[in-house]
Amino acid sequence: QVHVVESGGGLVQAGGSLRLSCAASGSRFSINAMGWYRQAPGKQRELVAHITSGGNTKYADSVKGRFTISSDNAKNTVYLQMNSLKPEDTAVYYCVADLVGTRGGYWGQGTQVTVSS
């Protein structure tokens, strides 16, 4: 009974910025990690960034130096600050929460990010 909801997507010009937010809520749970994936038309879903409850982070090579993932553990919320956006960043971005004691993640509905040339 865990719900994951993303927000903050939109349309921006190349070089612009967006900040995505994701909140997990519901019955009592503990989070191992939260992350962001994205999927562009005709491409496989890929990991963008990942953060553990201890604050360790990982990034896809394509976004290193441009995107920053952060979290507020008390609020079960994760953020993705996206700077210097490129048209190739255009995709649906999905938030996932990996919970203690579960197999697989809980996924949000996705939020569209479109970067124009």
N, CA, C and O atoms as a DFTB+ gen file, in Angstrom:
468 C
 N C O
     1  1       0.823      -1.202       0.000
     2  2       0.000       0.000       0.000
     3  2       0.859       1.255       0.000
     4  3       0.539       2.235       0.673
     5  1       1.937       1.222      -0.747
     6  2       2.826       2.370      -0.868
     7  2       2.563       3.056      -2.196
     8  3       2.504       2.406      -3.240
     9  1       2.408       4.355      -2.151
    10  2       2.158       5.158      -3.339
    11  2       3.357       6.054      -3.603
    12  3       3.911       6.657      -2.684
    13  1       3.751       6.136      -4.865
    14  2       4.882       6.946      -5.284
    15  2       4.378       7.928      -6.326
    16  3       3.790       7.526      -7.330
    17  1       4.605       9.212      -6.093
    18  2       4.071      10.256      -6.958
    19  2       5.170      11.230      -7.336
    20  3       5.844      11.785      -6.469
    21  1       5.353      11.439      -8.655
    22  2       6.326      12.393      -9.168
    23  2       5.642      13.701      -9.566
    24  3       4.445      13.737      -9.847
    25  1       6.428      14.762      -9.580
    26  2       5.952      16.042     -10.073
    27  2       7.143      16.859     -10.555
    28  3       8.289      16.544     -10.235
    29  1       6.871      17.903     -11.322
    30  2       7.909      18.833     -11.724
    31  2       8.329      18.775     -13.174
    32  3       9.147      19.588     -13.604
    33  1       7.794      17.838     -13.946
    34  2       8.138      17.772     -15.352
    35  2       7.559      18.941     -16.121
    36  3       6.742      19.705     -15.606
    37  1       7.997      19.068     -17.365
    38  2       7.507      20.147     -18.195
    39  2       8.315      20.305     -19.457
    40  3       9.117      19.443     -19.816
    41  1       8.092      21.423     -20.130
    42  2       8.763      21.768     -21.375
    43  2       9.748      22.894     -21.121
    44  3       9.379      23.945     -20.596
    45  1      11.002      22.674     -21.493
    46  2      12.039      23.692     -21.330
    47  2      12.903      23.742     -22.575
    48  3      12.944      22.791     -23.355
    49  1      13.592      24.860     -22.753
    50  2      14.544      24.993     -23.840
    51  2      15.888      24.376     -23.455
    52  3      16.226      24.289     -22.275
    53  1      16.643      23.954     -24.458
    54  2      17.979      23.434     -24.215
    55  2      18.789      24.426     -23.389
    56  3      18.753      25.633     -23.631
    57  1      19.513      23.899     -22.418
    58  2      20.279      24.728     -21.509
    59  2      19.540      25.117     -20.251
    60  3      20.141      25.653     -19.321
    61  1      18.250      24.859     -20.205
    62  2      17.448      25.205     -19.053
    63  2      17.516      24.164     -17.957
    64  3      18.274      23.197     -18.036
    65  1      16.700      24.382     -16.924
    66  2      16.711      23.525     -15.745
    67  2      15.308      23.137     -15.330
    68  3      14.348      23.866     -15.579
    69  1      15.198      21.982     -14.695
    70  2      13.976      21.517     -14.065
    71  2      14.342      20.813     -12.772
    72  3      15.441      20.274     -12.637
    73  1      13.420      20.819     -11.824
    74  2      13.593      20.091     -10.576
    75  2      12.407      19.153     -10.392
    76  3      11.269      19.599     -10.246
    77  1      12.679      17.862     -10.398
    78  2      11.656      16.853     -10.192
    79  2      11.585      16.470      -8.723
    80  3      12.602      16.447      -8.029
    81  1      10.383      16.171      -8.255
    82  2      10.168      15.722      -6.890
    83  2       9.420      14.403      -6.902
    84  3       8.636      14.133      -7.812
    85  1       9.662      13.588      -5.894
    86  2       8.993      12.303      -5.758
    87  2       8.785      12.016      -4.288
    88  3       9.723      12.093      -3.495
    89  1       7.558      11.683      -3.922
    90  2       7.226      11.375      -2.544
    91  2       6.607       9.987      -2.447
    92  3       5.732       9.632      -3.237
    93  1       7.062       9.215      -1.485
    94  2       6.502       7.906      -1.188
    95  2       5.666       8.005       0.075
    96  3       6.094       8.601       1.063
    97  1       4.480       7.424       0.046
    98  2       3.587       7.493       1.193
    99  2       2.749       6.233       1.284
   100  3       2.702       5.437       0.346
   101  1       2.086       6.054       2.421
   102  2       1.222       4.907       2.617
   103  2       1.433       4.272       3.972
   104  3       1.790       4.946       4.938
   105  1       1.211       2.970       4.040
   106  2       1.405       2.250       5.283
   107  2       2.873       2.266       5.686
   108  3       3.753       2.587       4.888
   109  1       3.110       1.920       6.917
   110  2       4.461       2.005       7.460
   111  2       5.450       1.216       6.614
   112  3       5.191       0.070       6.244
   113  1       6.573       1.831       6.314
   114  2       7.618       1.195       5.523
   115  2       8.950       1.867       5.794
   116  3       9.012       2.951       6.375
   117  1      10.016       1.202       5.361
   118  2      11.366       1.749       5.428
   119  2      11.988       1.649       4.048
   120  3      11.807       0.652       3.349
   121  1      12.723       2.682       3.654
   122  2      13.280       2.774       2.314
   123  2      14.757       2.397       2.319
   124  3      15.544       2.914       3.112
   125  1      15.114       1.489       1.422
   126  2      16.520       1.195       1.164
   127  2      17.146       2.253       0.260
   128  3      18.243       2.749       0.519
   129  1      16.421       2.585      -0.808
   130  2      16.940       3.513      -1.795
   131  2      15.793       4.050      -2.632
   132  3      14.725       3.441      -2.707
   133  1      16.021       5.186      -3.253
   134  2      15.096       5.729      -4.231
   135  2      15.895       6.178      -5.445
   136  3      17.072       6.520      -5.339
   137  1      15.243       6.172      -6.589
   138  2      15.954       6.555      -7.791
   139  2      15.040       7.049      -8.881
   140  3      13.814       7.009      -8.775
   141  1      15.679       7.515      -9.931
   142  2      14.988       8.004     -11.113
   143  2      15.429       7.210     -12.332
   144  3      16.623       7.019     -12.559
   145  1      14.466       6.753     -13.110
   146  2      14.684       6.147     -14.408
   147  2      14.026       7.015     -15.466
   148  3      13.170       7.843     -15.155
   149  1      14.428       6.826     -16.716
   150  2      13.757       7.521     -17.801
   151  2      13.639       6.600     -19.003
   152  3      14.423       5.667     -19.178
   153  1      12.645       6.885     -19.820
   154  2      12.429       6.113     -21.028
   155  2      12.005       7.053     -22.149
   156  3      10.980       7.728     -22.060
   157  1      12.805       7.083     -23.194
   158  2      12.501       7.849     -24.388
   159  2      11.849       6.933     -25.414
   160  3      12.046       5.719     -25.365
   161  1      11.077       7.489     -26.342
   162  2      10.435       6.663     -27.367
   163  2      11.443       5.808     -28.123
   164  3      12.470       6.306     -28.585
   165  1      11.143       4.514     -28.246
   166  2      12.003       3.609     -28.978
   167  2      13.240       3.153     -28.239
   168  3      14.063       2.435     -28.807
   169  1      13.393       3.548     -26.990
   170  2      14.563       3.174     -26.218
   171  2      14.157       2.426     -24.958
   172  3      13.023       2.528     -24.491
   173  1      15.111       1.671     -24.419
   174  2      14.878       0.965     -23.165
   175  2      14.922       1.939     -21.993
   176  3      15.568       2.985     -22.055
   177  1      14.222       1.573     -20.931
   178  2      14.288       2.354     -19.711
   179  2      15.693       2.274     -19.130
   180  3      16.292       1.200     -19.091
   181  1      16.219       3.408     -18.678
   182  2      17.560       3.449     -18.139
   183  2      17.588       4.152     -16.794
   184  3      16.784       5.045     -16.526
   185  1      18.516       3.741     -15.963
   186  2      18.721       4.396     -14.676
   187  2      19.380       5.744     -14.898
   188  3      20.380       5.844     -15.609
   189  1      18.821       6.777     -14.290
   190  2      19.374       8.123     -14.355
   191  2      20.205       8.420     -13.114
   192  3      21.354       8.848     -13.218
   193  1      19.628       8.193     -11.948
   194  2      20.306       8.470     -10.685
   195  2      19.657       7.658      -9.581
   196  3      18.498       7.257      -9.687
   197  1      20.413       7.421      -8.525
   198  2      20.004       6.524      -7.458
   199  2      20.626       7.021      -6.164
   200  3      21.785       7.435      -6.151
   201  1      19.861       6.981      -5.070
   202  2      20.382       7.403      -3.780
   203  2      19.898       6.443      -2.705
   204  3      18.718       6.094      -2.663
   205  1      20.802       6.019      -1.841
   206  2      20.443       5.130      -0.743
   207  2      20.023       5.939       0.473
   208  3      20.219       7.153       0.528
   209  1      19.443       5.247       1.446
   210  2      19.047       5.924       2.676
   211  2      20.243       6.511       3.409
   212  3      20.088       7.437       4.204
   213  1      21.435       5.981       3.149
   214  2      22.647       6.508       3.741
   215  2      23.273       7.658       2.977
   216  3      24.282       8.214       3.410
   217  1      22.682       8.025       1.835
   218  2      23.157       9.167       1.082
   219  2      24.143       8.859      -0.028
   220  3      24.667       9.784      -0.649
   221  1      24.412       7.590      -0.297
   222  2      25.295       7.240      -1.400
   223  2      24.563       7.391      -2.728
   224  3      23.408       6.982      -2.853
   225  1      25.223       7.969      -3.708
   226  2      24.586       8.266      -4.986
   227  2      25.327       7.632      -6.148
   228  3      26.530       7.382      -6.078
   229  1      24.583       7.376      -7.224
   230  2      25.134       6.930      -8.491
   231  2      24.404       7.654      -9.608
   232  3      23.226       7.991      -9.480
   233  1      25.117       7.893     -10.713
   234  2      24.549       8.590     -11.850
   235  2      24.911       7.884     -13.144
   236  3      25.975       7.274     -13.256
   237  1      24.023       7.972     -14.114
   238  2      24.372       7.564     -15.460
   239  2      25.454       8.485     -16.001
   240  3      25.477       9.676     -15.691
   241  1      26.348       7.932     -16.810
   242  2      27.428       8.742     -17.371
   243  2      26.897       9.946     -18.142
   244  3      27.520      11.008     -18.143
   245  1      25.764       9.785     -18.787
   246  2      25.221      10.835     -19.629
   247  2      24.738      12.055     -18.853
   248  3      24.543      13.119     -19.441
   249  1      24.542      11.920     -17.539
   250  2      24.018      13.039     -16.755
   251  2      24.986      13.519     -15.685
   252  3      24.696      14.497     -14.996
   253  1      26.115      12.865     -15.527
   254  2      27.080      13.275     -14.511
   255  2      27.529      14.712     -14.751
   256  3      27.841      15.102     -15.876
   257  1      27.553      15.481     -13.681
   258  2      27.938      16.874     -13.771
   259  2      26.805      17.809     -14.100
   260  3      26.961      19.025     -13.983
   261  1      25.661      17.279     -14.512
   262  2      24.505      18.099     -14.864
   263  2      23.320      17.875     -13.931
   264  3      22.594      18.817     -13.611
   265  1      23.121      16.632     -13.493
   266  2      21.990      16.287     -12.629
   267  2      22.490      16.019     -11.219
   268  3      23.608      15.541     -11.026
   269  1      21.653      16.329     -10.235
   270  2      21.956      16.050      -8.845
   271  2      20.742      15.434      -8.169
   272  3      19.648      15.995      -8.217
   273  1      20.933      14.279      -7.539
   274  2      19.866      13.643      -6.791
   275  2      20.073      13.931      -5.308
   276  3      21.203      13.918      -4.821
   277  1      18.995      14.186      -4.602
   278  2      19.046      14.427      -3.171
   279  2      17.784      13.876      -2.532
   280  3      16.829      13.537      -3.232
   281  1      17.770      13.784      -1.215
   282  2      16.627      13.194      -0.538
   283  2      16.394      13.841       0.810
   284  3      17.300      14.420       1.410
   285  1      15.171      13.733       1.266
   286  2      14.778      14.124       2.609
   287  2      14.194      12.870       3.233
   288  3      13.029      12.546       3.007
   289  1      14.988      12.170       4.011
   290  2      14.564      10.881       4.550
   291  2      13.338      11.006       5.459
   292  3      12.476      10.128       5.463
   293  1      13.261      12.086       6.222
   294  2      12.130      12.270       7.122
   295  2      10.816      12.397       6.369
   296  3       9.763      12.025       6.887
   297  1      10.872      12.920       5.154
   298  2       9.676      13.104       4.341
   299  2       9.500      12.030       3.280
   300  3       8.544      12.080       2.507
   301  1      10.411      11.056       3.228
   302  2      10.382      10.011       2.198
   303  2      10.261      10.622       0.808
   304  3       9.449      10.195      -0.012
   305  1      11.083      11.622       0.571
   306  2      11.025      12.377      -0.662
   307  2      12.400      12.433      -1.315
   308  3      13.416      12.573      -0.634
   309  1      12.424      12.325      -2.634
   310  2      13.658      12.421      -3.396
   311  2      13.476      13.477      -4.477
   312  3      12.374      13.673      -4.990
   313  1      14.575      14.159      -4.820
   314  2      14.549      15.225      -5.799
   315  2      15.587      14.949      -6.882
   316  3      16.589      14.276      -6.641
   317  1      15.338      15.468      -8.058
   318  2      16.311      15.413      -9.140
   319  2      16.418      16.803      -9.741
   320  3      15.518      17.261     -10.446
   321  1      17.529      17.469      -9.453
   322  2      17.809      18.774     -10.039
   323  2      18.508      18.545     -11.366
   324  3      19.579      17.939     -11.409
   325  1      17.917      19.022     -12.444
   326  2      18.435      18.806     -13.788
   327  2      18.828      20.159     -14.376
   328  3      17.979      21.024     -14.593
   329  1      20.112      20.328     -14.628
   330  2      20.642      21.554     -15.204
   331  2      21.247      21.263     -16.571
   332  3      21.518      20.111     -16.911
   333  1      21.455      22.318     -17.345
   334  2      22.060      22.199     -18.678
   335  2      21.373      21.125     -19.504
   336  3      22.029      20.276     -20.108
   337  1      20.065      21.168     -19.525
   338  2      19.286      20.133     -20.204
   339  2      19.542      20.134     -21.706
   340  3      19.737      21.179     -22.326
   341  1      19.536      18.937     -22.267
   342  2      19.763      18.716     -23.689
   343  2      18.538      18.058     -24.301
   344  3      17.779      17.399     -23.590
   345  1      18.325      18.220     -25.607
   346  2      17.192      17.539     -26.243
   347  2      17.180      16.039     -26.002
   348  3      16.107      15.446     -25.891
   349  1      18.342      15.414     -25.918
   350  2      18.397      13.984     -25.684
   351  2      17.970      13.577     -24.277
   352  3      17.839      12.386     -23.995
   353  1      17.751      14.551     -23.388
   354  2      17.196      14.258     -22.074
   355  2      15.682      14.085     -22.118
   356  3      15.078      13.686     -21.122
   357  1      15.071      14.376     -23.247
   358  2      13.627      14.237     -23.384
   359  2      13.206      12.796     -23.145
   360  3      13.706      11.880     -23.798
   361  1      12.286      12.596     -22.210
   362  2      11.838      11.259     -21.845
   363  2      10.749      11.374     -20.795
   364  3      10.498      12.450     -20.252
   365  1      10.110      10.254     -20.519
   366  2       9.276      10.146     -19.335
   367  2      10.175       9.705     -18.191
   368  3      10.884       8.704     -18.299
   369  1      10.143      10.447     -17.106
   370  2      10.970      10.156     -15.948
   371  2      10.124       9.487     -14.878
   372  3       9.054       9.978     -14.517
   373  1      10.617       8.357     -14.374
   374  2       9.912       7.562     -13.387
   375  2      10.704       7.520     -12.082
   376  3      11.923       7.353     -12.090
   377  1      10.012       7.670     -10.987
   378  2      10.591       7.514      -9.667
   379  2      10.295       6.113      -9.151
   380  3       9.199       5.592      -9.358
   381  1      11.261       5.506      -8.486
   382  2      11.068       4.188      -7.903
   383  2      11.595       4.183      -6.477
   384  3      12.634       4.773      -6.182
   385  1      10.869       3.515      -5.604
   386  2      11.264       3.356      -4.211
   387  2      11.521       1.889      -3.938
   388  3      10.660       1.042      -4.176
   389  1      12.707       1.595      -3.438
   390  2      13.086       0.244      -3.039
   391  2      12.903       0.150      -1.530
   392  3      13.594       0.836      -0.776
   393  1      11.984      -0.691      -1.088
   394  2      11.620      -0.764       0.319
   395  2      12.272      -1.943       1.011
   396  3      12.471      -2.998       0.409
   397  1      12.602      -1.758       2.279
   398  2      13.136      -2.839       3.095
   399  2      12.107      -3.965       3.179
   400  3      10.931      -3.722       3.450
   401  1      12.553      -5.186       2.947
   402  2      11.687      -6.340       3.064
   403  2      10.851      -6.649       1.849
   404  3       9.979      -7.516       1.913
   405  1      11.084      -5.968       0.738
   406  2      10.331      -6.209      -0.483
   407  2      11.270      -6.580      -1.617
   408  3      12.465      -6.291      -1.572
   409  1      10.711      -7.227      -2.636
   410  2      11.445      -7.545      -3.851
   411  2      10.933      -6.635      -4.960
   412  3       9.728      -6.540      -5.193
   413  1      11.832      -5.986      -5.622
   414  2      11.436      -5.045      -6.646
   415  2      11.018      -3.716      -6.050
   416  3      10.910      -3.584      -4.831
   417  1      10.783      -2.730      -6.905
   418  2      10.461      -1.397      -6.444
   419  2       9.011      -1.020      -6.649
   420  3       8.263      -1.678      -7.372
   421  1       8.640       0.060      -5.988
   422  2       7.348       0.684      -6.190
   423  2       7.559       1.882      -7.099
   424  3       8.403       2.736      -6.829
   425  1       6.796       1.941      -8.170
   426  2       7.000       2.914      -9.234
   427  2       5.923       3.989      -9.249
   428  3       4.752       3.726      -8.971
   429  1       6.341       5.192      -9.578
   430  2       5.408       6.266      -9.819
   431  2       4.833       6.192     -11.215
   432  3       5.182       5.308     -11.998
   433  1       3.945       7.131     -11.522
   434  2       3.249       7.122     -12.811
   435  2       4.070       7.729     -13.941
   436  3       3.728       7.562     -15.112
   437  1       5.136       8.424     -13.610
   438  2       5.976       9.076     -14.592
   439  2       5.600      10.521     -14.802
   440  3       4.441      10.907     -14.647
   441  1       6.591      11.319     -15.156
   442  2       6.366      12.718     -15.491
   443  2       7.171      13.051     -16.746
   444  3       8.341      12.683     -16.858
   445  1       6.542      13.744     -17.681
   446  2       7.156      14.025     -18.975
   447  2       8.106      15.203     -18.883
   448  3       7.751      16.266     -18.374
   449  1       9.313      15.004     -19.380
   450  2      10.290      16.078     -19.535
   451  2      10.586      16.222     -21.020
   452  3      11.008      15.265     -21.669
   453  1      10.367      17.410     -21.554
   454  2      10.620      17.681     -22.956
   455  2      11.569      18.864     -23.068
   456  3      11.305      19.936     -22.523
   457  1      12.673      18.667     -23.777
   458  2      13.681      19.707     -23.959
   459  2      13.714      20.065     -25.440
   460  3      14.014      19.219     -26.282
   461  1      13.410      21.298     -25.747
   462  2      13.357      21.747     -27.128
   463  2      14.701      22.307     -27.572
   464  3      15.485      22.793     -26.757
   465  1      14.958      22.232     -28.885
   466  2      16.200      22.746     -29.449
   467  2      16.147      24.252     -29.579
   468  3      17.110      24.866     -30.038
